[in-house]
CSV table of C-alpha atoms in Angstrom, one decimal:
chain,number,residue,atom,x,y,z
A,1,ASP,CA,0.0,0.0,0.0
A,2,SER,CA,1.6,3.2,-1.2
A,3,GLY,CA,-0.6,5.5,0.9
A,4,VAL,CA,-2.0,7.2,-2.2
A,5,THR,CA,-5.7,6.6,-2.6
A,6,GLN,CA,-7.8,7.0,-5.8
A,7,THR,CA,-11.6,6.9,-6.3
A,8,PRO,CA,-13.5,5.4,-7.9
A,9,LYS,CA,-11.8,2.2,-8.8
A,10,HIS,CA,-13.9,1.7,-11.9
A,11,LEU,CA,-15.9,4.1,-14.0
A,12,ILE,CA,-18.1,3.2,-17.0
A,13,THR,CA,-19.6,6.0,-19.0
A,14,ALA,CA,-20.7,7.0,-22.4
A,15,THR,CA,-19.1,9.1,-25.1
A,16,GLY,CA,-19.6,12.8,-24.7
A,17,GLN,CA,-19.9,12.6,-21.0
A,18,ARG,CA,-17.8,14.2,-18.2
A,19,VAL,CA,-16.2,12.5,-15.3
A,20,THR,CA,-14.1,13.4,-12.3
A,21,LEU,CA,-11.3,11.2,-10.8
A,22,ARG,CA,-10.1,11.9,-7.3
A,23,CYS,CA,-6.7,11.4,-5.7
A,24,SER,CA,-5.6,11.8,-2.1
A,25,PRO,CA,-1.8,12.0,-1.8
A,26,ARG,CA,0.3,10.4,0.9
A,27,SER,CA,0.4,12.4,4.1
A,28,GLY,CA,2.9,15.2,3.8
A,29,ASP,CA,3.3,15.0,0.1
A,30,LEU,CA,2.9,18.3,-1.7
A,31,SER,CA,3.1,17.2,-5.3
A,32,VAL,CA,0.5,15.2,-7.2
A,33,TYR,CA,1.0,13.8,-10.7
A,34,TRP,CA,-1.5,12.3,-13.1
A,35,TYR,CA,-0.7,9.6,-15.6
A,36,GLN,CA,-2.7,7.8,-18.3
A,37,GLN,CA,-2.1,4.2,-19.3
A,38,SER,CA,-3.8,2.9,-22.3
A,39,LEU,CA,-3.1,-0.4,-24.1
A,40,ASP,CA,-1.2,1.1,-27.0
A,41,GLN,CA,0.5,4.0,-25.3
A,42,GLY,CA,2.0,2.8,-22.1
A,43,LEU,CA,2.2,5.2,-19.1
A,44,GLN,CA,2.0,8.8,-20.2
A,45,PHE,CA,2.5,11.8,-17.9
A,46,LEU,CA,-0.4,14.2,-18.0
A,47,ILE,CA,0.1,16.9,-15.4
A,48,GLN,CA,1.7,17.8,-12.1
A,49,TYR,CA,0.5,20.0,-9.3
A,50,TYR,CA,2.6,21.3,-6.4
A,51,ASN,CA,0.9,22.7,-3.3
A,52,GLY,CA,-2.1,23.9,-5.3
A,53,GLU,CA,-0.3,25.3,-8.3
A,54,GLU,CA,0.2,23.7,-11.7
A,55,ARG,CA,3.9,23.0,-12.1
A,56,ALA,CA,4.2,20.9,-15.3
A,57,LYS,CA,2.2,19.7,-18.2
A,58,GLY,CA,2.7,16.6,-20.3
A,59,ASN,CA,0.5,15.0,-22.9
A,60,ILE,CA,-2.7,16.3,-21.5
A,61,LEU,CA,-5.6,17.0,-23.9
A,62,GLU,CA,-7.4,20.3,-23.8
A,63,ARG,CA,-10.6,18.3,-22.8
A,64,PHE,CA,-8.8,17.3,-19.6
A,65,SER,CA,-8.2,19.5,-16.7
A,66,ALA,CA,-7.0,19.1,-13.1
A,67,GLN,CA,-6.8,21.0,-9.9
A,68,GLN,CA,-5.3,20.5,-6.4
A,69,PHE,CA,-7.2,21.7,-3.4
A,70,PRO,CA,-6.0,23.3,-0.2
A,71,ASP,CA,-6.1,20.0,1.6
A,72,LEU,CA,-3.8,18.7,-1.3
A,73,HIS,CA,-6.2,16.2,-2.8
A,74,SER,CA,-6.5,16.5,-6.5
A,75,GLU,CA,-9.1,15.9,-9.1
A,76,LEU,CA,-8.7,15.1,-12.8
A,77,ASN,CA,-11.7,16.2,-14.9
A,78,LEU,CA,-12.2,14.5,-18.3
A,79,SER,CA,-14.9,16.0,-20.6
A,80,SER,CA,-16.4,15.3,-24.0
A,81,LEU,CA,-15.2,11.7,-23.5
A,82,GLU,CA,-14.2,9.6,-26.5
A,83,LEU,CA,-13.8,5.9,-26.9
A,84,GLY,CA,-10.0,6.4,-27.0
A,85,ASP,CA,-10.1,7.9,-23.5
A,86,SER,CA,-10.7,4.4,-22.1
A,87,ALA,CA,-7.6,3.8,-20.0
A,88,LEU,CA,-6.2,3.4,-16.5
A,89,TYR,CA,-5.6,6.7,-14.8
A,90,PHE,CA,-3.0,6.8,-12.1
A,91,CYS,CA,-2.2,9.4,-9.6
A,92,ALA,CA,1.2,9.6,-7.9
A,93,SER,CA,2.5,11.9,-5.1
A,94,SER,CA,5.9,12.9,-3.8
A,95,VAL,CA,7.2,15.1,-1.0
A,96,ASP,CA,9.0,17.3,-3.6
A,97,ARG,CA,12.0,18.8,-1.8
A,98,GLY,CA,13.3,20.4,-5.0
A,99,TRP,CA,15.3,17.5,-6.3
A,100,ALA,CA,14.6,14.2,-7.9
A,101,ASP,CA,12.0,12.8,-5.6
A,102,THR,CA,10.4,9.4,-5.5
A,103,GLN,CA,6.9,9.2,-6.8
A,104,TYR,CA,4.5,6.8,-5.1
A,105,PHE,CA,1.5,5.6,-7.2
A,106,GLY,CA,-2.1,5.0,-6.3
A,107,PRO,CA,-4.0,1.9,-7.4
A,108,GLY,CA,-5.6,3.7,-10.4
A,109,THR,CA,-9.0,4.3,-11.8
A,110,ARG,CA,-10.1,2.2,-14.7
A,111,LEU,CA,-12.2,4.3,-17.1
A,112,THR,CA,-14.3,2.6,-19.7
A,113,VAL,CA,-16.0,4.8,-22.3
A,114,LEU,CA,-18.8,3.1,-24.3
B,1,ASP,CA,10.0,9.0,-25.6
B,2,ALA,CA,11.9,7.1,-23.0
B,3,LYS,CA,15.6,7.6,-22.5
B,4,THR,CA,16.3,4.0,-21.6
B,5,THR,CA,16.5,0.7,-23.5
B,6,GLN,CA,15.4,-2.6,-21.9
B,7,PRO,CA,14.8,-6.1,-23.2
B,8,PRO,CA,11.1,-6.7,-23.8
B,9,SER,CA,11.0,-9.9,-21.8
B,10,MET,CA,13.0,-12.2,-19.5
B,11,ASP,CA,12.4,-15.4,-17.6
B,12,CYS,CA,13.8,-16.4,-14.3
B,13,ALA,CA,13.5,-19.5,-12.2
B,14,GLU,CA,12.0,-19.2,-8.8
B,15,GLY,CA,14.6,-18.8,-6.1
B,16,ARG,CA,17.3,-17.6,-8.5
B,17,ALA,CA,18.5,-14.1,-8.9
B,18,ALA,CA,16.8,-12.0,-11.6
B,19,ASN,CA,19.2,-9.6,-13.3
B,20,LEU,CA,17.4,-6.9,-15.3
B,21,PRO,CA,19.6,-4.8,-17.5
B,22,CYS,CA,18.9,-1.2,-18.7
B,23,ASN,CA,20.9,1.0,-21.1
B,24,HIS,CA,20.8,4.7,-20.6
B,25,SER,CA,23.7,5.9,-22.7
B,26,THR,CA,22.6,9.5,-22.9
B,27,ILE,CA,22.1,10.0,-19.2
B,28,SER,CA,23.3,13.3,-18.0
B,29,GLY,CA,25.1,14.2,-14.7
B,30,ASN,CA,22.0,15.3,-12.8
B,31,GLU,CA,19.8,12.3,-13.7
B,32,TYR,CA,19.0,9.5,-11.3
B,33,VAL,CA,18.2,6.0,-12.4
B,34,TYR,CA,14.8,4.8,-11.0
B,35,TRP,CA,13.3,1.4,-11.1
B,36,TYR,CA,9.6,0.7,-10.8
B,37,ARG,CA,7.5,-2.4,-11.4
B,38,GLN,CA,3.9,-2.9,-12.3
B,39,ILE,CA,2.1,-6.1,-11.4
B,40,HIS,CA,-0.8,-6.7,-13.8
B,41,SER,CA,-2.7,-3.5,-13.9
B,42,GLN,CA,-1.9,-2.3,-10.4
B,43,GLY,CA,-0.2,1.1,-9.8
B,44,PRO,CA,3.5,1.2,-10.5
B,45,GLN,CA,5.5,0.3,-7.4
B,46,TYR,CA,8.8,2.1,-6.5
B,47,ILE,CA,11.7,-0.3,-6.1
B,48,ILE,CA,14.9,1.6,-5.9
B,49,HIS,CA,16.9,4.5,-7.3
B,50,GLY,CA,20.5,5.7,-7.5
B,51,LEU,CA,22.8,8.4,-8.9
B,52,LYS,CA,26.2,6.8,-9.3
B,53,ASN,CA,26.8,4.5,-6.4
B,54,ASN,CA,25.4,1.0,-6.1
B,55,GLU,CA,22.3,0.9,-3.9
B,56,THR,CA,20.6,-1.9,-1.9
B,57,ASN,CA,17.3,-2.0,-0.1
B,58,GLU,CA,15.0,-4.7,1.2
B,59,MET,CA,13.6,-5.3,-2.3
B,60,ALA,CA,16.5,-5.2,-4.6
B,61,SER,CA,20.0,-4.0,-5.5
B,62,LEU,CA,20.9,-1.5,-8.2
B,63,ILE,CA,24.3,-1.7,-9.9
B,64,ILE,CA,25.3,1.3,-12.0
B,65,THR,CA,28.3,1.1,-14.2
B,66,GLU,CA,31.1,3.6,-13.6
B,67,ASP,CA,30.3,5.5,-16.8
B,68,ARG,CA,26.6,5.5,-15.8
B,69,LYS,CA,25.5,4.4,-19.2
B,70,SER,CA,23.9,1.3,-18.0
B,71,SER,CA,22.5,-0.3,-14.9
B,72,THR,CA,21.3,-3.7,-13.6
B,73,LEU,CA,18.4,-4.3,-11.2
B,74,ILE,CA,19.0,-7.4,-9.1
B,75,LEU,CA,16.2,-9.3,-7.4
B,76,PRO,CA,18.3,-11.7,-5.3
B,77,HIS,CA,15.8,-14.5,-4.8
B,78,ALA,CA,12.9,-14.1,-7.2
B,79,THR,CA,9.5,-15.4,-6.3
B,80,LEU,CA,6.4,-16.0,-8.3
B,81,ARG,CA,5.1,-12.7,-7.0
B,82,ASP,CA,7.9,-10.8,-8.6
B,83,THR,CA,6.4,-11.5,-12.0
B,84,ALA,CA,5.7,-8.0,-13.4
B,85,VAL,CA,6.7,-5.4,-15.9
B,86,TYR,CA,9.9,-3.6,-14.7
B,87,TYR,CA,10.5,-0.1,-15.8
B,88,CYS,CA,13.9,1.7,-15.8
B,89,ILE,CA,13.6,5.4,-15.8
B,90,VAL,CA,16.1,8.3,-15.8
B,91,SER,CA,14.8,11.4,-14.0
B,92,ALA,CA,16.5,14.7,-13.6
B,93,VAL,CA,17.3,16.5,-10.4
B,94,GLY,CA,15.5,19.8,-10.4
B,95,TYR,CA,12.6,21.9,-9.4
B,96,ASN,CA,10.2,20.4,-12.0
B,97,ASN,CA,10.3,16.7,-11.0
B,98,ASN,CA,8.0,15.6,-13.7
B,99,ASP,CA,10.3,13.9,-16.0
B,100,MET,CA,9.2,10.3,-15.3
B,101,ARG,CA,9.1,8.8,-18.8
B,102,PHE,CA,8.0,5.2,-18.7
B,103,GLY,CA,9.0,3.1,-21.6
B,104,ALA,CA,7.8,-0.3,-22.5
B,105,GLY,CA,9.8,-2.0,-19.7
B,106,THR,CA,10.8,-5.6,-19.3
B,107,ARG,CA,8.2,-8.2,-18.6
B,108,LEU,CA,9.8,-10.6,-16.1
B,109,THR,CA,8.2,-14.0,-15.7
B,110,VAL,CA,9.3,-16.0,-12.7
B,111,LYS,CA,8.7,-19.7,-13.3
B,112,PRO,CA,8.4,-22.5,-10.7
């Protein structure tokens, strides 16, 4: 158990819909990262938040957005869903002391878009 | 795209040491070598990391060559539960610690 929690575990929805994935980082961790893992793409970095502020962006679509709240939990919002958005979405957290810091991953949310 | 090269698959007998190689010939001075593994579709699990010295923890040992262009992850006594995809990643020191680029990894199968 990494200490990172994600809800829900599974999500099934239809094309065109909007969903929100939630992540609670490990106690004391200030950074939250979101990754997408689809069958044909592997693990792709989406976005990082540090202490409420966006720090870095990866391959995140404009239809996706994220935020980190004052209690440091984070939400990933996916809108206008397409079949290709079906994937595992992982959240990771790290203390972030300004140098290469170990990221600890949550169990993931499996999104299925029908 | 990942900065590392790993064999796509390896087998290991249960109880024997599993040695997983990784090439990172373009690694720069401020980049660490990280190893994670992913069992089935679970979240990636941190194993170990190092900069230039060999490292050991309760899970594994990491051997980094002197020129830092390659490394080997060693699981000393592999068990069936070590069957997983193992990812070698190079990640830079710095303020924006977002550079975790996962490649295809090595699928390790531990056989009885």
